[in-house]
Tab-separated table of C-alpha atoms in Angstrom:
chain	number	residue	atom	x	y	z
A	1	MET	CA	-130.306	-62.060	29.549
A	2	THR	CA	-130.797	-65.738	28.694
A	3	SER	CA	-127.295	-66.572	29.937
A	4	PHE	CA	-127.896	-64.624	33.145
A	5	PHE	CA	-131.024	-66.572	34.051
A	6	LEU	CA	-129.426	-69.841	32.933
A	7	ALA	CA	-126.532	-69.112	35.286
A	8	ILE	CA	-129.006	-68.574	38.134
A	9	LEU	CA	-130.827	-71.803	37.280
A	10	ILE	CA	-127.729	-73.991	36.892
A	11	SER	CA	-126.010	-72.624	39.986
A	12	GLY	CA	-129.230	-72.920	41.975
A	13	LEU	CA	-129.728	-76.565	40.991
A	14	ILE	CA	-126.126	-77.461	41.835
A	15	SER	CA	-126.403	-75.807	45.227
A	16	LEU	CA	-129.793	-77.420	45.823
A	17	ILE	CA	-128.340	-80.867	45.125
A	18	LEU	CA	-125.044	-80.437	46.972
A	19	THR	CA	-126.272	-78.743	50.156
A	20	PRO	CA	-127.995	-81.823	51.663
A	21	LEU	CA	-124.912	-83.893	50.769
A	22	VAL	CA	-122.671	-81.410	52.575
A	23	ARG	CA	-125.069	-81.428	55.527
A	24	LYS	CA	-124.994	-85.224	55.673
A	25	PHE	CA	-121.189	-85.283	55.484
A	26	PHE	CA	-120.772	-82.754	58.289
A	27	ILE	CA	-123.237	-84.600	60.509
A	28	SER	CA	-121.455	-87.907	59.864
A	29	LYS	CA	-118.199	-86.316	61.027
A	30	GLY	CA	-119.858	-84.799	64.086
A	31	TRP	CA	-119.099	-81.280	62.848
A	32	ILE	CA	-122.163	-79.583	64.229
A	33	GLU	CA	-122.761	-76.309	66.027
A	34	ASP	CA	-122.971	-76.475	69.809
A	35	PRO	CA	-126.603	-75.457	70.548
A	36	ILE	CA	-125.602	-73.685	73.767
A	37	LYS	CA	-122.914	-71.678	71.986
A	38	LYS	CA	-125.338	-70.969	69.174
A	39	GLN	CA	-127.934	-69.742	71.663
A	40	GLN	CA	-125.394	-67.361	73.158
A	41	LYS	CA	-124.438	-66.053	69.706
A	42	SER	CA	-128.013	-65.387	68.644
A	43	HIS	CA	-129.118	-64.023	72.037
A	44	ASN	CA	-132.440	-65.779	71.598
A	45	ALA	CA	-134.341	-67.114	74.594
A	46	THR	CA	-135.925	-70.008	72.712
A	47	ALA	CA	-134.441	-73.467	72.482
A	48	LEU	CA	-132.242	-74.064	69.467
A	49	THR	CA	-131.455	-77.273	67.639
A	50	SER	CA	-127.957	-78.391	66.794
A	51	VAL	CA	-127.184	-78.201	63.064
A	52	PRO	CA	-123.959	-78.259	61.029
A	53	ARG	CA	-122.243	-75.311	59.497
A	54	GLY	CA	-120.225	-75.547	56.268
A	55	GLY	CA	-122.788	-74.330	53.749
A	56	GLY	CA	-120.046	-72.413	51.960
A	57	LEU	CA	-118.765	-75.644	50.401
A	58	ALA	CA	-121.893	-76.232	48.310
A	59	ILE	CA	-122.090	-72.529	47.467
A	60	PHE	CA	-118.483	-72.347	46.258
A	61	ILE	CA	-118.796	-75.433	44.045
A	62	ALA	CA	-122.020	-74.121	42.515
A	63	VAL	CA	-120.466	-70.738	41.670
A	64	LEU	CA	-117.271	-72.342	40.343
A	65	ILE	CA	-118.925	-74.897	38.047
A	66	THR	CA	-121.406	-72.378	36.671
A	67	SER	CA	-118.702	-69.773	36.016
A	68	LEU	CA	-116.427	-72.271	34.271
A	69	PHE	CA	-119.346	-73.399	32.123
A	70	PHE	CA	-120.067	-69.891	30.834
A	71	LEU	CA	-116.847	-67.893	31.143
A	72	PRO	CA	-113.423	-68.169	29.498
A	73	ILE	CA	-110.550	-68.819	31.863
A	74	ASP	CA	-108.337	-65.760	32.172
A	75	LYS	CA	-106.076	-64.295	34.847
A	76	HIS	CA	-108.959	-62.411	36.458
A	77	LEU	CA	-111.122	-65.508	36.810
A	78	ILE	CA	-108.176	-67.524	38.111
A	79	GLY	CA	-107.383	-64.812	40.661
A	80	ILE	CA	-110.997	-64.582	41.816
A	81	PHE	CA	-111.369	-68.309	42.377
A	82	LEU	CA	-107.945	-68.793	43.947
A	83	ALA	CA	-108.910	-66.139	46.489
A	84	ALA	CA	-112.381	-67.641	46.878
A	85	PHE	CA	-110.885	-71.106	47.412
A	86	LEU	CA	-108.586	-69.772	50.128
A	87	THR	CA	-111.584	-68.065	51.721
A	88	LEU	CA	-113.522	-71.330	51.565
A	89	ILE	CA	-110.751	-73.389	53.197
A	90	ILE	CA	-110.275	-70.953	56.084
A	91	GLY	CA	-114.040	-70.727	56.430
A	92	LEU	CA	-114.472	-74.488	56.599
A	93	ILE	CA	-111.730	-74.766	59.214
A	94	ASP	CA	-113.589	-72.171	61.262
A	95	ASP	CA	-116.877	-74.003	60.678
A	96	VAL	CA	-115.380	-77.192	62.121
A	97	LYS	CA	-113.291	-75.599	64.858
A	98	ASP	CA	-113.534	-71.881	65.606
A	99	ILE	CA	-110.338	-69.969	64.865
A	100	SER	CA	-109.179	-66.549	65.986
A	101	PRO	CA	-110.821	-63.497	64.336
A	102	LYS	CA	-107.305	-62.105	63.875
A	103	ILE	CA	-106.270	-65.145	61.848
A	104	ARG	CA	-109.422	-64.869	59.762
A	105	LEU	CA	-108.640	-61.206	59.110
A	106	ILE	CA	-105.117	-62.079	57.945
A	107	PHE	CA	-106.519	-64.510	55.394
A	108	ASN	CA	-109.113	-61.932	54.340
A	109	LEU	CA	-106.155	-59.710	53.511
A	110	ILE	CA	-104.378	-62.467	51.590
A	111	ALA	CA	-107.526	-63.172	49.559
A	112	ALA	CA	-107.863	-59.479	48.716
A	113	LEU	CA	-104.190	-59.326	47.703
A	114	ILE	CA	-104.676	-62.284	45.349
A	115	VAL	CA	-107.567	-60.508	43.623
A	116	VAL	CA	-105.621	-57.274	43.287
A	117	GLY	CA	-102.555	-59.209	42.155
A	118	SER	CA	-104.578	-60.675	39.285
A	119	GLY	CA	-105.093	-57.161	37.939
A	120	ILE	CA	-108.468	-56.297	39.467
A	121	GLY	CA	-108.606	-52.857	41.027
A	122	ILE	CA	-110.724	-49.748	41.425
A	123	ALA	CA	-109.471	-47.294	38.811
A	124	PHE	CA	-112.159	-44.729	39.637
A	125	ILE	CA	-115.201	-44.154	41.791
A	126	SER	CA	-118.266	-42.059	41.084
A	127	ASN	CA	-118.406	-38.613	42.615
A	128	PRO	CA	-121.927	-38.469	44.133
A	129	LEU	CA	-121.796	-34.695	44.529
A	130	SER	CA	-120.818	-33.700	41.003
A	131	GLY	CA	-121.987	-36.736	39.064
A	132	GLY	CA	-118.515	-37.195	37.624
A	133	VAL	CA	-115.765	-39.616	38.611
A	134	ILE	CA	-112.753	-39.534	40.919
A	135	ASP	CA	-109.679	-40.928	39.190
A	136	LEU	CA	-107.602	-43.264	41.377
A	137	SER	CA	-105.196	-44.466	38.693
A	138	PHE	CA	-102.870	-41.447	38.581
A	139	LEU	CA	-100.505	-42.718	41.305
A	140	LYS	CA	-98.529	-45.588	39.756
A	141	ILE	CA	-95.385	-47.516	40.545
A	142	ASN	CA	-93.805	-49.005	37.425
A	143	PHE	CA	-91.246	-51.805	37.572
A	144	ASN	CA	-89.839	-54.682	35.561
A	145	PHE	CA	-90.053	-58.268	36.716
A	146	LEU	CA	-90.330	-60.794	33.926
A	147	GLY	CA	-91.784	-57.939	31.937
A	148	PRO	CA	-93.225	-54.474	32.639
A	149	HIS	CA	-95.709	-54.124	35.495
A	150	SER	CA	-97.548	-51.298	37.213
A	151	ILE	CA	-99.023	-50.950	40.683
A	152	TRP	CA	-101.890	-48.468	40.936
A	153	VAL	CA	-101.362	-47.512	44.570
A	154	LEU	CA	-104.659	-45.829	45.497
A	155	SER	CA	-106.676	-48.140	43.273
A	156	ASP	CA	-105.217	-51.283	44.814
A	157	ILE	CA	-105.362	-50.057	48.413
A	158	LEU	CA	-109.036	-49.146	48.068
A	159	ALA	CA	-109.827	-52.501	46.456
A	160	ILE	CA	-108.123	-54.364	49.304
A	161	ILE	CA	-109.949	-52.381	51.990
A	162	TRP	CA	-113.244	-52.758	50.137
A	163	ILE	CA	-112.973	-56.554	49.805
A	164	ILE	CA	-111.994	-57.035	53.456
A	165	TRP	CA	-114.785	-54.711	54.578
A	166	CYS	CA	-117.460	-56.588	52.641
A	167	MET	CA	-116.186	-60.006	53.760
A	168	ASN	CA	-116.722	-58.961	57.357
A	169	ILE	CA	-119.835	-56.792	57.368
A	170	VAL	CA	-121.915	-59.386	55.506
A	171	GLY	CA	-121.079	-61.892	58.224
A	172	TRP	CA	-121.935	-59.404	60.956
A	173	ALA	CA	-125.417	-58.988	59.497
A	174	THR	CA	-126.198	-62.674	59.834
A	175	GLY	CA	-127.780	-64.167	62.909
A	176	VAL	CA	-131.083	-65.826	62.043
A	177	ASP	CA	-132.231	-68.594	59.728
A	178	GLY	CA	-132.467	-67.591	56.077
A	179	GLN	CA	-131.183	-64.068	56.615
A	180	LEU	CA	-127.869	-64.343	54.729
A	181	PRO	CA	-128.854	-66.275	51.582
A	182	GLY	CA	-131.940	-64.101	51.225
A	183	PHE	CA	-130.360	-60.659	51.011
A	184	VAL	CA	-127.179	-61.922	49.308
A	185	SER	CA	-129.044	-63.584	46.438
A	186	ILE	CA	-131.206	-60.472	45.981
A	187	SER	CA	-128.149	-58.176	45.959
A	188	ALA	CA	-126.354	-60.374	43.402
A	189	PHE	CA	-129.495	-60.486	41.265
A	190	PHE	CA	-129.756	-56.714	41.037
A	191	ILE	CA	-126.048	-56.340	40.290
A	192	GLY	CA	-126.647	-58.689	37.372
A	193	ILE	CA	-129.739	-56.768	36.258
A	194	LEU	CA	-127.821	-53.489	36.373
A	195	GLY	CA	-125.085	-55.140	34.322
A	196	LEU	CA	-127.659	-56.108	31.691
A	197	LYS	CA	-128.342	-52.415	31.120
A	198	TYR	CA	-124.805	-52.217	29.705
A	199	SER	CA	-124.705	-55.660	28.091
A	200	THR	CA	-123.441	-54.183	24.814
A	201	ASP	CA	-120.163	-53.670	26.694
A	202	ILE	CA	-118.440	-57.082	26.614
A	203	THR	CA	-116.585	-56.275	29.836
A	204	GLN	CA	-119.942	-56.573	31.623
A	205	TRP	CA	-120.583	-60.152	30.483
A	206	PRO	CA	-118.392	-61.813	33.156
A	207	VAL	CA	-120.065	-59.627	35.783
A	208	ILE	CA	-123.532	-60.664	34.624
A	209	ILE	CA	-122.677	-64.383	34.620
A	210	LEU	CA	-120.822	-64.305	37.944
A	211	ALA	CA	-123.683	-62.347	39.518
A	212	GLY	CA	-126.133	-64.974	38.262
A	213	ALA	CA	-123.958	-67.789	39.608
A	214	VAL	CA	-123.712	-66.154	43.045
A	215	CYS	CA	-127.439	-65.409	43.092
A	216	GLY	CA	-128.344	-68.986	42.168
A	217	SER	CA	-125.953	-70.591	44.636
A	218	TYR	CA	-127.457	-68.766	47.605
A	219	LEU	CA	-131.010	-69.301	46.338
A	220	GLY	CA	-130.320	-73.038	46.126
A	221	PHE	CA	-128.987	-72.973	49.674
A	222	LEU	CA	-131.916	-70.953	51.044
A	223	PRO	CA	-134.493	-73.794	51.419
A	224	PHE	CA	-132.137	-75.610	53.796
A	225	ASN	CA	-131.258	-72.498	55.768
A	226	PHE	CA	-134.696	-70.900	56.097
A	227	PHE	CA	-136.482	-71.401	59.408
A	228	PRO	CA	-136.204	-74.012	60.756
A	229	GLN	CA	-132.717	-74.359	59.290
A	230	SER	CA	-131.031	-77.735	58.845
A	231	ILE	CA	-127.622	-76.289	57.905
A	232	MET	CA	-125.951	-72.915	58.413
A	233	PRO	CA	-123.786	-71.027	55.932
A	234	GLY	CA	-121.069	-70.845	58.556
A	235	TYR	CA	-118.098	-68.553	58.261
A	236	SER	CA	-117.326	-70.136	54.886
A	237	GLY	CA	-120.695	-69.114	53.451
A	238	LYS	CA	-120.632	-65.668	55.067
A	239	SER	CA	-117.138	-64.675	53.974
A	240	LEU	CA	-117.697	-66.016	50.447
A	241	ALA	CA	-120.869	-63.934	50.202
A	242	GLY	CA	-119.035	-60.741	51.118
A	243	PHE	CA	-116.102	-61.654	48.884
A	244	PHE	CA	-118.158	-62.331	45.765
A	245	LEU	CA	-120.348	-59.253	46.228
A	246	ALA	CA	-117.286	-57.054	46.734
A	247	VAL	CA	-115.607	-58.412	43.601
A	248	LEU	CA	-118.811	-58.019	41.579
A	249	ALA	CA	-119.054	-54.367	42.614
A	250	VAL	CA	-115.475	-53.772	41.449
A	251	LEU	CA	-115.814	-55.696	38.187
A	252	SER	CA	-119.046	-53.948	37.266
A	253	GLY	CA	-117.230	-50.637	36.894
A	254	ALA	CA	-116.482	-49.673	40.487
A	255	LYS	CA	-120.165	-49.679	41.461
A	256	LEU	CA	-119.282	-49.557	45.128
A	257	ALA	CA	-122.097	-47.107	45.811
A	258	THR	CA	-124.576	-49.519	44.242
A	259	LEU	CA	-123.572	-52.390	46.535
A	260	ILE	CA	-123.524	-50.085	49.560
A	261	PHE	CA	-127.057	-49.081	48.593
A	262	LEU	CA	-128.206	-52.701	48.078
A	263	LEU	CA	-126.709	-53.747	51.412
A	264	GLY	CA	-128.170	-50.744	53.192
A	265	ILE	CA	-129.014	-52.319	56.552
A	266	PRO	CA	-125.884	-54.531	56.835
A	267	MET	CA	-123.645	-51.607	55.861
A	268	LEU	CA	-125.234	-49.196	58.333
A	269	ASP	CA	-125.355	-51.854	61.029
A	270	ALA	CA	-121.616	-52.405	60.566
A	271	VAL	CA	-120.801	-48.691	60.773
A	272	TYR	CA	-122.914	-48.283	63.905
A	273	THR	CA	-121.327	-51.418	65.408
A	274	ILE	CA	-117.825	-50.053	64.891
A	275	ILE	CA	-118.771	-46.689	66.421
A	276	ARG	CA	-120.550	-48.347	69.354
A	277	ARG	CA	-117.643	-50.671	70.163
A	278	ALA	CA	-115.095	-47.876	69.763
A	279	VAL	CA	-117.030	-45.638	72.163
A	280	LYS	CA	-117.170	-48.489	74.693
A	281	HIS	CA	-113.452	-49.216	74.129
A	282	LYS	CA	-114.186	-52.773	73.011
A	283	PRO	CA	-112.366	-54.659	70.234
A	284	ILE	CA	-114.194	-54.263	66.932
A	285	TYR	CA	-113.947	-57.993	66.148
A	286	ILE	CA	-115.499	-59.194	69.434
A	287	GLY	CA	-119.266	-59.778	69.211
A	288	ASP	CA	-121.578	-57.983	71.609
A	289	GLY	CA	-125.038	-59.210	70.651
A	290	GLN	CA	-126.190	-55.706	69.727
A	291	HIS	CA	-126.624	-56.021	65.961
A	292	PHE	CA	-129.900	-54.942	64.411
A	293	HIS	CA	-131.229	-58.492	64.111
A	294	HIS	CA	-130.371	-59.091	67.786
A	295	GLN	CA	-132.431	-56.046	68.730
A	296	LEU	CA	-135.368	-57.304	66.679
A	297	LEU	CA	-135.137	-60.681	68.423
A	298	LYS	CA	-135.257	-58.925	71.795
A	299	LEU	CA	-138.356	-57.031	70.669
A	300	GLY	CA	-140.087	-60.340	70.019
A	301	TRP	CA	-139.697	-60.646	66.253
A	302	SER	CA	-139.559	-64.201	64.993
A	303	ARG	CA	-136.551	-65.463	63.046
A	304	ARG	CA	-138.720	-65.936	59.982
A	305	SER	CA	-139.978	-62.346	60.202
A	306	ILE	CA	-136.465	-60.927	60.519
A	307	ALA	CA	-135.208	-62.879	57.501
A	308	LEU	CA	-138.186	-61.772	55.411
A	309	PHE	CA	-137.713	-58.173	56.551
A	310	TYR	CA	-134.085	-58.163	55.389
A	311	CYS	CA	-135.130	-59.707	52.064
A	312	PHE	CA	-137.887	-57.131	51.601
A	313	ILE	CA	-135.577	-54.189	52.303
A	314	SER	CA	-132.915	-55.573	49.949
A	315	PHE	CA	-135.493	-56.121	47.213
A	316	LEU	CA	-136.975	-52.653	47.705
A	317	LEU	CA	-133.545	-51.012	47.531
A	318	GLY	CA	-132.737	-53.124	44.477
A	319	ILE	CA	-135.826	-51.859	42.652
A	320	ILE	CA	-135.005	-48.280	43.618
A	321	SER	CA	-131.391	-48.662	42.432
A	322	LEU	CA	-132.600	-49.381	38.893
A	323	PHE	CA	-133.990	-45.864	38.598
A	324	LEU	CA	-131.405	-43.736	40.407
A	325	ASN	CA	-128.047	-42.351	39.352
A	326	SER	CA	-125.048	-42.185	41.702
A	327	THR	CA	-125.921	-38.763	43.070
A	328	GLN	CA	-129.532	-39.725	43.788
A	329	LYS	CA	-128.417	-42.981	45.465
A	330	PHE	CA	-126.069	-40.962	47.649
A	331	TYR	CA	-128.777	-38.655	48.967
A	332	VAL	CA	-131.309	-41.452	49.426
A	333	PHE	CA	-128.708	-43.476	51.302
A	334	ILE	CA	-127.882	-40.510	53.552
A	335	GLY	CA	-131.577	-40.248	54.408
A	336	ILE	CA	-131.774	-43.969	55.158
A	337	ALA	CA	-128.607	-43.705	57.248
A	338	LEU	CA	-129.960	-40.888	59.430
A	339	LEU	CA	-133.214	-42.745	59.999
A	340	SER	CA	-131.421	-46.034	60.690
A	341	PHE	CA	-129.010	-44.528	63.199
A	342	ALA	CA	-131.937	-42.977	65.055
A	343	VAL	CA	-133.543	-46.424	65.225
A	344	PHE	CA	-130.301	-48.116	66.297
A	345	ILE	CA	-129.748	-45.605	69.102
A	346	LYS	CA	-133.316	-45.983	70.306
A	347	PHE	CA	-132.939	-49.778	70.355
A	348	SER	CA	-129.667	-49.523	72.272
A	349	ARG	CA	-131.333	-47.438	74.964
A	350	HIS	CA	-134.379	-49.654	75.411
A	351	THR	CA	-132.913	-53.174	75.170
């Protein structure tokens, strides 16, 4: 537990120190968000100031330094941070000059392949109906290349899809000041807390430390991103958030259901977005200004209120997750989903 909170503290301090330096550097280079474009993205009628993106740089460095301080370097850690570094570079390029969503998706896939290639996969998932597990490791391809190797087909495919999914849906759920670092840091915190329940298992130690590092990095970034923000996470900060949370869920023993539960609103918002765009025959990757936070803005909610609402819901779901098993989480989530979809549909009809 001491190491977990130390990881949060160290990562938070590094991020707190580096973020204004990154902001200053981006401003000096003229790499700032066009306020008119930003206004169109957020669908907010109020005037918006021009601020830089690129917050992912400070976040990545904070997570990296903290992890290297606490964790031994092995193939898993190398794979995670190689993929994270690639994600950061593509994100920063997008933060400076927008690139095609298709290109971003290709590099999401490459990042996921790097993680899986390092030996990280989803060997099983919990069965919410029976309380048991569903084995995904039975389908293997064995081969020899500089030694014996195995590819767990279903395990690796699911891990790749999961990582790409999280890298995108976390970004979709971000549109107002302080929204992203708030719910991401809370989600990482509760993943770490859940890992502490099994701290006698040494395989959980890297999860606990990495969760603390991710939590701290986004907490350290939060003061500069909360309303009125002076720097945005940008695509680099968004995609890194989804990437790290996805990897944490896999490393913690395939706790995909736990992360889905913690990211309740972003997950449901993403599902509804895909359905809505498919029904309207629109590309999934093209924004339409109809996300949940957009609807709240149209109803007159302030940016500060929306960010705090997302944080509150994430914290509430985090507390609940500490007391529920997989089956109970499944049924609670189904209830939340039905209620949320009813709200989303009502918003769509009245805005």
